[in-house]
Short mmCIF file of C-alpha atoms and ligand atoms in Angstrom, two decimals:
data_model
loop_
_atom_site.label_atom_id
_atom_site.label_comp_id
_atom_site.label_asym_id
_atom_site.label_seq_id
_atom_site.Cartn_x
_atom_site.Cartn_y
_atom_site.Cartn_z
CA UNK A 1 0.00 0.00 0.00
CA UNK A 2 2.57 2.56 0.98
CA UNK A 3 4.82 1.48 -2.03
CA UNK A 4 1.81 2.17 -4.75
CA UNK A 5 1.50 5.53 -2.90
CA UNK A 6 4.81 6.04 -3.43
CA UNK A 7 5.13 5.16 -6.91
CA UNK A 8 2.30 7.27 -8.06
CA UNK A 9 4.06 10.77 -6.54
CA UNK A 10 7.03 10.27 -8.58
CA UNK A 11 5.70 11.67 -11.89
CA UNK A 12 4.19 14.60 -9.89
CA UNK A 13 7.83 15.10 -7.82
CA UNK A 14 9.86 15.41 -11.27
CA UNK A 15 7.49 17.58 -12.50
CA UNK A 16 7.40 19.64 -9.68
CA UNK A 17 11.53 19.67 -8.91
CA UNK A 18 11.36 20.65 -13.45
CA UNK A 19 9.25 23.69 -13.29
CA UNK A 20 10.88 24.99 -10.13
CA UNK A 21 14.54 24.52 -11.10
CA UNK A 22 14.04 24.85 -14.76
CA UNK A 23 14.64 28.45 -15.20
CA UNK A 24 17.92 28.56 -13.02
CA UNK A 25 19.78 25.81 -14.49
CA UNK A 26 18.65 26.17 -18.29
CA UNK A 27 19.71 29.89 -18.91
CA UNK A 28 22.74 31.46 -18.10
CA UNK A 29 22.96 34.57 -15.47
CA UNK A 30 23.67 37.46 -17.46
CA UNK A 31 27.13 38.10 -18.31
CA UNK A 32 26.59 41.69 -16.78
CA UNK A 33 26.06 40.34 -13.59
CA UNK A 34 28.41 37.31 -13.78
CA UNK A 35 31.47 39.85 -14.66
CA UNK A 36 29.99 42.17 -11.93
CA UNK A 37 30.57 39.12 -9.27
CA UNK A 38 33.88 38.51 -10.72
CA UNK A 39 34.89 42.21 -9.86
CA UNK A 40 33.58 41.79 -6.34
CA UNK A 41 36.20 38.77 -5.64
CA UNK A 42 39.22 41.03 -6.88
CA UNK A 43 38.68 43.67 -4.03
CA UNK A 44 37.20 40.98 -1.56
CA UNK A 45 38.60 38.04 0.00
CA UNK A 46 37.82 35.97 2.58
CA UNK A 47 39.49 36.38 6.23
CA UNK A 48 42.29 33.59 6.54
CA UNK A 49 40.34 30.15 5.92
CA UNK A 50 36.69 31.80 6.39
CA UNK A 51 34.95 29.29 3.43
CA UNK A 52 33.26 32.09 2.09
CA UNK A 53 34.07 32.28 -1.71
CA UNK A 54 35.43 28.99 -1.79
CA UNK A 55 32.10 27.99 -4.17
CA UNK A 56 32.71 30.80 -6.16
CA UNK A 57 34.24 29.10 -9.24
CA UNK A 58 34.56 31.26 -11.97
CA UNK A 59 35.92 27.89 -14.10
CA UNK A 60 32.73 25.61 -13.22
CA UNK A 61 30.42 25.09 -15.91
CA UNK A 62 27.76 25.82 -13.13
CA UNK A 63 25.65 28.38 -13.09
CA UNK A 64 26.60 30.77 -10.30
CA UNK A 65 22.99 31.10 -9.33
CA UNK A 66 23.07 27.26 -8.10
CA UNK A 67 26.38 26.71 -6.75
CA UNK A 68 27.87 29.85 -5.43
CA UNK A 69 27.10 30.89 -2.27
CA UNK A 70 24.75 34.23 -1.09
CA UNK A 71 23.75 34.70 -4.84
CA UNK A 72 19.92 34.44 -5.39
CA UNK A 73 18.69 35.19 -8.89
CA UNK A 74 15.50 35.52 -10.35
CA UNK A 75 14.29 36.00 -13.98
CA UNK A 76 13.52 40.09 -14.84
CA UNK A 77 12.41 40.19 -18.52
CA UNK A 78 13.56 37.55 -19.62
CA UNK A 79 17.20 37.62 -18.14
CA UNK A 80 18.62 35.56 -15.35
CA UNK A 81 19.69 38.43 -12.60
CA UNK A 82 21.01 38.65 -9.58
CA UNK A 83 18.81 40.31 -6.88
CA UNK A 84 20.18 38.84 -3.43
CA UNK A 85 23.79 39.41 -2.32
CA UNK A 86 24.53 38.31 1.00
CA UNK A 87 28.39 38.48 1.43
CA UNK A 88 30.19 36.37 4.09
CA UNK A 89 28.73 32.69 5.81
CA UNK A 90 26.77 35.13 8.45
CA UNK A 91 27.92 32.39 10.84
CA UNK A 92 28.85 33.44 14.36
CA UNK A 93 32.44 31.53 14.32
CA UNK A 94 33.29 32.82 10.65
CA UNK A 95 36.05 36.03 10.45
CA UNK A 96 34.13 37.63 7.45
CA UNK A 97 35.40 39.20 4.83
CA UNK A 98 38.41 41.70 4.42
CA UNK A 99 39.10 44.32 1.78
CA UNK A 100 36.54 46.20 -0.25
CA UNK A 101 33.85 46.92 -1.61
CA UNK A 102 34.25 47.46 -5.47
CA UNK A 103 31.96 49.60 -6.68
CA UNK A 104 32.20 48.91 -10.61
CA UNK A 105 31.15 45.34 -8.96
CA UNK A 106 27.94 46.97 -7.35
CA UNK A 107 27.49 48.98 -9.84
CA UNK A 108 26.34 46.83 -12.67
CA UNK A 109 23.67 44.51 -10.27
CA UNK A 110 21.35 46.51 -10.84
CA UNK A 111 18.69 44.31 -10.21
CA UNK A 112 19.37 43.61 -6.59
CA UNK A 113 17.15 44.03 -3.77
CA UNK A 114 19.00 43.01 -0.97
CA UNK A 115 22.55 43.89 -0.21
CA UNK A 116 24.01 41.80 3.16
CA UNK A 117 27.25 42.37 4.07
CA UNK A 118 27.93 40.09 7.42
CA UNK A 119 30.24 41.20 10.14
CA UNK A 120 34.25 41.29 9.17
CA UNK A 121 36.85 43.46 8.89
CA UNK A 122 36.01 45.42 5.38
CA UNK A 123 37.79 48.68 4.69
CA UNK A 124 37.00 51.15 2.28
CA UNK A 125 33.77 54.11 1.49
CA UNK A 126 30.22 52.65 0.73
CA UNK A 127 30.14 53.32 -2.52
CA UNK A 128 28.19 55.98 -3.69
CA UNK A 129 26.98 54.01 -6.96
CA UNK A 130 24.72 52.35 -5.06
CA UNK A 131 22.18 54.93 -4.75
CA UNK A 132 22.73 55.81 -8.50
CA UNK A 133 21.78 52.78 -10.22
CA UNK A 134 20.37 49.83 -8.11
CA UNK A 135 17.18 51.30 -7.32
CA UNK A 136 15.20 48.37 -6.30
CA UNK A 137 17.24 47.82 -3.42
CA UNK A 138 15.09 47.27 -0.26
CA UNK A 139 17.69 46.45 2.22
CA UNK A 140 20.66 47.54 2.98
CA UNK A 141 22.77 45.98 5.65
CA UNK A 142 26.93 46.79 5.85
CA UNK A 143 27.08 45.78 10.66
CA UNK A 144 30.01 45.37 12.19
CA UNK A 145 33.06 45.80 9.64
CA UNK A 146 35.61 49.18 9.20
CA UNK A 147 33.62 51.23 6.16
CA UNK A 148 35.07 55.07 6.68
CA UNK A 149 34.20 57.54 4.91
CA UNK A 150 30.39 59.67 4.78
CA UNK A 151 26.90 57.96 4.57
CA UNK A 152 26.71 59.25 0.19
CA UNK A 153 23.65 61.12 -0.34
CA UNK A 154 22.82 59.05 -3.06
CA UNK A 155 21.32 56.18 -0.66
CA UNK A 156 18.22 58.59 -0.56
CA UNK A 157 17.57 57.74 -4.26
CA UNK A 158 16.49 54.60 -3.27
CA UNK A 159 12.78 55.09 -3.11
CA UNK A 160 12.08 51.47 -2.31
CA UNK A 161 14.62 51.34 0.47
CA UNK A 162 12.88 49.44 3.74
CA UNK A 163 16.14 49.26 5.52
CA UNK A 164 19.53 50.45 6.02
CA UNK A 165 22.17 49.43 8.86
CA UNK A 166 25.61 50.44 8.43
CA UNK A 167 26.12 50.36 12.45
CA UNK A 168 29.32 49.38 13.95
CA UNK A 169 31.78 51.07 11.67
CA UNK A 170 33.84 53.98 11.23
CA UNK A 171 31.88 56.25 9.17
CA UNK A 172 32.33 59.81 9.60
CA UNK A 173 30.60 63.51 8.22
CA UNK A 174 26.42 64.03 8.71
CA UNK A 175 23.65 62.07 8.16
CA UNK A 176 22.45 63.05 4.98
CA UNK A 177 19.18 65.07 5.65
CA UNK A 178 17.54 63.62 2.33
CA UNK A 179 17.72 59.95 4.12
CA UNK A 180 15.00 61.29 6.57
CA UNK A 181 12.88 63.03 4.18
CA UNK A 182 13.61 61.73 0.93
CA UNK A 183 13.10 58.02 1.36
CA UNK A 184 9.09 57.13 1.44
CA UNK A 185 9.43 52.90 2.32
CA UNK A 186 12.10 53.18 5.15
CA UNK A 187 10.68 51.56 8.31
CA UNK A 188 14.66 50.73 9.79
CA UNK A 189 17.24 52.96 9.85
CA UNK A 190 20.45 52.14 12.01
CA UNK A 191 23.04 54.11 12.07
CA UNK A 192 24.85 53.27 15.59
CA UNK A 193 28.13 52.73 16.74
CA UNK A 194 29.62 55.29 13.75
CA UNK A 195 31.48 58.52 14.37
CA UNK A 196 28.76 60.28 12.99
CA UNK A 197 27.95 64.26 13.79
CA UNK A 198 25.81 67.05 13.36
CA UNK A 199 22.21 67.38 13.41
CA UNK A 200 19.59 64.65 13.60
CA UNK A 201 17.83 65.70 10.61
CA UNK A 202 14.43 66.74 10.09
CA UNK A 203 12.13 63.88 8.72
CA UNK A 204 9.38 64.85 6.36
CA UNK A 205 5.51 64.24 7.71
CA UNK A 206 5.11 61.22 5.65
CA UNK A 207 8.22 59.21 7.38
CA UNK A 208 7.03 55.60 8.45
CA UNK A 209 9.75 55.37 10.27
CA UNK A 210 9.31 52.21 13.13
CA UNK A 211 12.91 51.69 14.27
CA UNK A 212 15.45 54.25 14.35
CA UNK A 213 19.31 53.60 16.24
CA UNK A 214 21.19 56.49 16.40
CA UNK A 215 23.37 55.48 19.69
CA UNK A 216 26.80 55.55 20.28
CA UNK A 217 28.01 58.34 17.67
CA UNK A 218 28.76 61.86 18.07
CA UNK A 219 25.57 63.61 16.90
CA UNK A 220 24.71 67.21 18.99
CA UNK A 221 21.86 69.55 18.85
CA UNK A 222 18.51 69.34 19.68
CA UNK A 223 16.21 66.83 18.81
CA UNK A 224 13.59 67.84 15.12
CA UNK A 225 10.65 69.16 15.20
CA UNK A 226 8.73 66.50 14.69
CA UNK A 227 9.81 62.87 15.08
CA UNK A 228 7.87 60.04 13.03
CA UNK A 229 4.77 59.27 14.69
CA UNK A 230 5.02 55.35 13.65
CA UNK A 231 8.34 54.72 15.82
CA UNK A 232 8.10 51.65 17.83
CA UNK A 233 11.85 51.76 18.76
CA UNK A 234 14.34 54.53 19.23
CA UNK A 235 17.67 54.63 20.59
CA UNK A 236 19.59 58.34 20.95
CA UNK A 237 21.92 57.03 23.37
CA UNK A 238 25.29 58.67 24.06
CA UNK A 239 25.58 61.58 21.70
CA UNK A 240 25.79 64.81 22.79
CA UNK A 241 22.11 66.14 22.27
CA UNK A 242 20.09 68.85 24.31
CA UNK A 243 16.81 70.70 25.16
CA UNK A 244 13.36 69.72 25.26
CA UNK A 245 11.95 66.13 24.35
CA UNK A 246 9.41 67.57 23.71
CA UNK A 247 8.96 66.61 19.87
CA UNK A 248 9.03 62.97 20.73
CA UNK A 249 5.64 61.18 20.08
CA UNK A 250 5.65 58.57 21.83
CA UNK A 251 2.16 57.08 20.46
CA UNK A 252 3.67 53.79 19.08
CA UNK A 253 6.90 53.40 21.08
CA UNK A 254 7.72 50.31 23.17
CA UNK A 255 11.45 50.75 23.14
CA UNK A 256 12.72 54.40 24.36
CA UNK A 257 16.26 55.62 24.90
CA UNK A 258 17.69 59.31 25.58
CA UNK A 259 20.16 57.98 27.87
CA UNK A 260 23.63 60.16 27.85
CA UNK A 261 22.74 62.88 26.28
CA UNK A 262 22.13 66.57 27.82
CA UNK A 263 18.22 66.70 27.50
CA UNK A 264 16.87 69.67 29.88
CA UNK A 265 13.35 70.29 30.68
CA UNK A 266 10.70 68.37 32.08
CA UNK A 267 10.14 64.23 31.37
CA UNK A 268 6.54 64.83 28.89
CA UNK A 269 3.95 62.67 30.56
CA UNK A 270 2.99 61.11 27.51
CA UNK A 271 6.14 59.34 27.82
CA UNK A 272 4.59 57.20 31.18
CA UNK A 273 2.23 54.36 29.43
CA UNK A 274 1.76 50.80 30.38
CA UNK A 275 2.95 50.22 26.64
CA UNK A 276 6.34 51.90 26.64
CA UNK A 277 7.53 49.39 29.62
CA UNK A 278 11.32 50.05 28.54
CA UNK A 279 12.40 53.82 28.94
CA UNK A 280 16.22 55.04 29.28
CA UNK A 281 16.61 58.71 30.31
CA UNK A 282 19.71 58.36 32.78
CA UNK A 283 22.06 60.90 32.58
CA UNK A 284 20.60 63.80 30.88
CA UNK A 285 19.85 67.31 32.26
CA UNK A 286 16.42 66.57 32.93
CA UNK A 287 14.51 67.96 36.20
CA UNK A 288 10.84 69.00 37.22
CA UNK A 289 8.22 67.04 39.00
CA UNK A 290 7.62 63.18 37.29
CA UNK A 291 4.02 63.83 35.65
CA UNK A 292 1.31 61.96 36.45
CA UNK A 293 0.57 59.60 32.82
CA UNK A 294 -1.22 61.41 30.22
CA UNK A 295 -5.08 61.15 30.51
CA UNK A 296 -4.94 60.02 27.16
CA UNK A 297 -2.52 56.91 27.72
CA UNK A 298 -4.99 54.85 28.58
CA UNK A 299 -2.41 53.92 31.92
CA UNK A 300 -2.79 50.47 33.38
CA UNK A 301 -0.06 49.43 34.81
CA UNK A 302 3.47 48.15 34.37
CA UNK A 303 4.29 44.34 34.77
CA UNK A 304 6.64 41.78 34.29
CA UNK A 305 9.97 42.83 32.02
CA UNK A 306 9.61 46.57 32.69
CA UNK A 307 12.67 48.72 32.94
CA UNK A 308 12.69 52.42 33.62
CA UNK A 309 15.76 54.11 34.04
CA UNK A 310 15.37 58.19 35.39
CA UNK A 311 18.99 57.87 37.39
CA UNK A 312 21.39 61.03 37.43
CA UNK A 313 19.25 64.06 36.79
CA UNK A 314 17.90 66.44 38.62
CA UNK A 315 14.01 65.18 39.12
CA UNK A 316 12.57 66.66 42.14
CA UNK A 317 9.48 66.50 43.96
CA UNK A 318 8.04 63.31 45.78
CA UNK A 319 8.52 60.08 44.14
CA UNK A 320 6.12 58.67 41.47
CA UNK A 321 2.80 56.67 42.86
CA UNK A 322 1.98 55.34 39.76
CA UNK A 323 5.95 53.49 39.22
CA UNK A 324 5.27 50.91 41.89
CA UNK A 325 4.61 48.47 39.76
CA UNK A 326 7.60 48.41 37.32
CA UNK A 327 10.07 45.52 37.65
CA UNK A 328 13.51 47.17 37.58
CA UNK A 329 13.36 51.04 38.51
CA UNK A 330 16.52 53.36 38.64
CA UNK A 331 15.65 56.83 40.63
CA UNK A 332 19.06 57.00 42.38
CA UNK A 333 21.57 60.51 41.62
CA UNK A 334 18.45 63.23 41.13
CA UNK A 335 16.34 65.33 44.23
CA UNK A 336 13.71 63.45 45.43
CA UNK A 337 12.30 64.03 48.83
CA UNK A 338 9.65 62.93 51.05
CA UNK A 339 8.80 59.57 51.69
CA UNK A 340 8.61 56.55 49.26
CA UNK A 341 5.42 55.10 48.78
CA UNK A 342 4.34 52.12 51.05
CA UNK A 343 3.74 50.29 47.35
CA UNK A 344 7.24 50.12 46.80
CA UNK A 345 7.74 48.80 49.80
CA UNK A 346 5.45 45.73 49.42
CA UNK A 347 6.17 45.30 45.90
CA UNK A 348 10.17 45.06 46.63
CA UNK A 349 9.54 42.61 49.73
CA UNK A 350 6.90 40.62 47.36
CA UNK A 351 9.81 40.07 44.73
CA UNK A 352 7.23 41.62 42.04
CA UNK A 353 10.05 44.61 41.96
CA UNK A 354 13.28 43.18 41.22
CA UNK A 355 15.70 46.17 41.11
CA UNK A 356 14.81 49.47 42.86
CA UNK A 357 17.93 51.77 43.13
CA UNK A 358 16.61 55.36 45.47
CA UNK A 359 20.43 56.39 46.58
CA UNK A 360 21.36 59.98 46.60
CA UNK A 361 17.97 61.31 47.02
CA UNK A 362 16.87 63.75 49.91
CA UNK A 363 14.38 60.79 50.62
CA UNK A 364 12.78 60.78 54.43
CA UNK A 365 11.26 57.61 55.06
CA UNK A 366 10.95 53.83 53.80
CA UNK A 367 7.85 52.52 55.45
CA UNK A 368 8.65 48.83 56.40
CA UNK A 369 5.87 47.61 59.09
CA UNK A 370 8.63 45.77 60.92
CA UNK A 371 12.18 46.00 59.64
CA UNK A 372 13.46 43.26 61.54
CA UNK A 373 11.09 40.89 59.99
CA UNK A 374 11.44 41.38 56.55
CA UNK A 375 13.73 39.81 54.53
CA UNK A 376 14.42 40.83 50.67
CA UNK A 377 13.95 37.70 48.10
CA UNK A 378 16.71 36.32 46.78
CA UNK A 379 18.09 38.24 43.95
CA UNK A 380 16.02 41.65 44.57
CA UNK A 381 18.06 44.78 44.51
CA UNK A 382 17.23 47.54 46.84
CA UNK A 383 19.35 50.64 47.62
CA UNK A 384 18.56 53.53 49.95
CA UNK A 385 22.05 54.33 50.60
CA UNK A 386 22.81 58.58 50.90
CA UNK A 387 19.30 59.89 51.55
CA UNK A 388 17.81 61.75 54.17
CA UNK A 389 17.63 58.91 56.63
CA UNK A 390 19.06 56.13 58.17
CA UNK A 391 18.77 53.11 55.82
CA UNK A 392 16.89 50.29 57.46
CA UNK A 393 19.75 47.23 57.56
CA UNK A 394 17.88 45.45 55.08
CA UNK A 395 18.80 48.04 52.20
CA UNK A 396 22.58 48.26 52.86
CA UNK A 397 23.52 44.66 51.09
CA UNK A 398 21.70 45.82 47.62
CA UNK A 399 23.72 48.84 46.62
CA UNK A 400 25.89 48.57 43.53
CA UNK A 401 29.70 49.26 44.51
CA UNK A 402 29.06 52.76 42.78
CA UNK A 403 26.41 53.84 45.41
CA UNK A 404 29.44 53.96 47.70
CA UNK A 405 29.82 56.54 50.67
CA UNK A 406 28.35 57.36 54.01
CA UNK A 407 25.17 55.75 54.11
CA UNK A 408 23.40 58.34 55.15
CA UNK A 409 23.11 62.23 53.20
CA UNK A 410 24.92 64.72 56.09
CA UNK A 411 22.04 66.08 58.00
CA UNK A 412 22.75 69.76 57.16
CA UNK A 413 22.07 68.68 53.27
CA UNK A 414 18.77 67.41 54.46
CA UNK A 415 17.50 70.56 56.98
CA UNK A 416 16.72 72.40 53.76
CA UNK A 417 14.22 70.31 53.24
CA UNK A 418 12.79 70.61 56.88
CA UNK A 419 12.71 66.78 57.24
CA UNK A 420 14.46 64.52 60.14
CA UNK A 421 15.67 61.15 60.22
CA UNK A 422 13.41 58.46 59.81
CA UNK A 423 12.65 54.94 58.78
CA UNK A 424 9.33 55.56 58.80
C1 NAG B 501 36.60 24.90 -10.41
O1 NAG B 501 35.90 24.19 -11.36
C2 NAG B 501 36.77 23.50 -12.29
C3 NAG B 501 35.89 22.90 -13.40
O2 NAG B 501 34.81 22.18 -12.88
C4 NAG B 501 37.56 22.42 -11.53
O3 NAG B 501 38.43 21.75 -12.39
C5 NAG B 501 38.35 23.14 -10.43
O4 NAG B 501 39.00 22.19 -9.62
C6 NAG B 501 37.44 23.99 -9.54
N1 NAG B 501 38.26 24.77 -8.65
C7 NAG B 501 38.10 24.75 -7.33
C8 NAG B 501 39.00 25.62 -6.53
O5 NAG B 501 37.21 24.09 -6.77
C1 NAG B 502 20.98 71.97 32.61
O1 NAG B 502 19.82 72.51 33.17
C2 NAG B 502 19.96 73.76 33.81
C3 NAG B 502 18.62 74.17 34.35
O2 NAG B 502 17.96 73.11 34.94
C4 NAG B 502 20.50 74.78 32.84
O3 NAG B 502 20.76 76.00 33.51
C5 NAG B 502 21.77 74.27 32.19
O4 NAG B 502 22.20 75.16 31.19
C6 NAG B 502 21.52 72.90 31.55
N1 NAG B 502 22.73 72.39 30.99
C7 NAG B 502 22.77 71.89 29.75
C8 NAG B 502 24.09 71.38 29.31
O5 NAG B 502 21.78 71.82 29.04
#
């Protein structure tokens, strides 16, 4: 029974494995592209004993499109082209590539879509042909090797671009303002890790923008007028950026960091939702009262997973009601005074609140019912180190090495703020 089954899917298989393979194998890839991959292989080799263009055999009677590897074709008007170049084994143990990238190489595929160049050490400018001629690229992705050089303005002629990452290298100059306003289809732009400068620029009303990494380069300036509405995810970490944040919208976002920077002004309070669980705004410039969550965030609460980071600015007023539930919560290094809610409390000694750093604060009280008889769970971190009171015992083993210090704020610090010492 199972052999007759068998034997009548053959006919079906060949057919099948015919019309699928058929196109590839029958007709040749265009000897535009083939020369073009040719040229790529004089300006880049493989690091040491990598195994990446060890398949590509110019002398093989194959066709490239089967037997070398990272080179997906497809037919375009009746040609066989290349439209997927993914350069390197992406594998986790491999050196990448070395050298460059040639341009004439690039230059002539100008059917491709994708463009992947996997982490290696790869010298040399992104070539600015790119932008000129392969205009049905849709991703762009260059991580983690040694391009130098500017971003070339050209990239914004790609009006079907989705994506472009060119983080972790060395490139240098401004981002070119027509990326952010010229390019209708980008939803990822990642720029990190570069030596990048200038302004962020402004991105036109239409941007669709839902994940944007500009961290880690040397951008300054304050933030655009308007950021994209549709951003899920953005990262302005460590750059040297000021003022308001006014301009963020934070409608969409899940992801949010402004950490390093020198933001001033207040936090905007459509910035506290249940839906933005992960917000990084440590070491900025900003101070004010912590608003209460925008009526129109819909506020629930915060849960499992959620970080919020407000540590080294200068936030004032009494701590945040509404915070009690997130899971790992840095106030420490800003002006907070009065006492800390009795929510904390039972949410740090419940193990719902995993990390809750208060040092250096002008905080008064930590209402535990009976400090001798509470005990933190394991792996909860609480610090109340340098505030205006004497830090039940409980607190003292929790405090990173950094918290340091007397454990106690000097009282003269604290009679400004007409409060004694207290554990509440
Ligand atoms: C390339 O292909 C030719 C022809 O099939 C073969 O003789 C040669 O050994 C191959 N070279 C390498 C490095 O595999
Ligand atoms: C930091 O904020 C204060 C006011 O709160 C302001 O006077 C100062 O200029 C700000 N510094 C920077 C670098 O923005």
């Amino acid at each position: 029974m199972e052999f007759c089954n068998t034997f009548l899917q053959i006919p079906t298989l060949i057919l099948t494995l015919l019309l699928s393979i058929s196109p590839t194998t029958q007709q040749q890839l265009a000897a535009l592209d083939l020369n073009a991959l040719h040229q790529i292989t004089d300006t880049l080799t493989d690091v040491k004993n990598g195994g990446f263009f060890s398949t590509w055999n110019f002398s093989s009677p194959e066709n490239p499109c089967s037997s070398f590897a990272g080179v997906t074709c497809s037919v375009i008007n009746g040609q066989l082209r290349v439209t997927a170049l993914l350069l390197g084994t992406g594998l986790s143990d491999s050196p990448g590539l070395a050298g460059t990238i040639s341009p004439d190489g690039i230059y002539a595929l100008s059917e491709l879509t994708q463009l992947i160049l996997y982490p290696g050490i790869v010298t040399g400018f992104i070539p600015s042909q790119l932008g000129r001629r392969l205009k049905n690229l849709r991703v762009i992705s260059l991580t983690n090797n040694r391009l130098t050089g500017t971003i070339p303005e050209t990239i914004s002629e790609l009006q079907n671009l989705h994506t472009l990452d060119l983080s972790h290298n060395k490139l240098t100059g401004v981002i070119p303002p027509t990326l952010a306003s010229a390019l209708p289809e980008l939803k990822v732009l990642v720029l990190a890790y570069n030596n990048l400068a200038g302004n962020i620029p402004e991105f036109s009303e239409e941007s669709q923008l839902i994940h944007l990494d500009l961290r880690n380069n040397l951008l300054s300036g304050t933030l655009p007028e308007t950021m994209p509405a549709t951003l899920r995810y953005l990262s302005l970490s460590s750059n040297g950026l000021w003022g308001p944040l006014n301009s963020v919208s934070s409608s969409y976002l899940v992801y949010l960091d402004l950490s390093m920077n020198k933001f001033s002004g207040p936090i905007p309070d459509s910035f506290f939702s249940s839906s933005l669980s992960s917000m990084y705004l440590q070491r900025n410039n900003l101070s004010g009262e912590v608003p209460p969550p925008s009526p129109s965030s819909f506020f629930e609460s915060y849960g499992p997973g959620s970080t919020i980071d407000l540590s080294h600015n200068f936030l004032s007023g009494e701590i945040p009601i509404f915070l009690d539930t997130v899971e790992t919560l840095f106030l420490n290094n800003n002006h907070f005074t009065g006492k800390v809610p009795r929510n904390y409390v039972t949410n740090v000694f419940a193990g719902t609140t995993r990390t809750l750093y208060l040092q250096h604060n002008y905080l008064s009280s930590f209402p535990m019912e009976n400090p001798r008889d509470m005990v933190l769970p394991d792996g909860v971190a609480l610090c109340l180190s340098y505030n205006c009171m004497v830090p039940p015992a409980v607190g003292l083993t929790a405090c990173p090495a950094s918290a340091g210090g007397p454990f106690s704020r000097p009282f003269r610090q604290c009679s400004v703020f007409n409060i004694g010492n207290s554990i509440g």
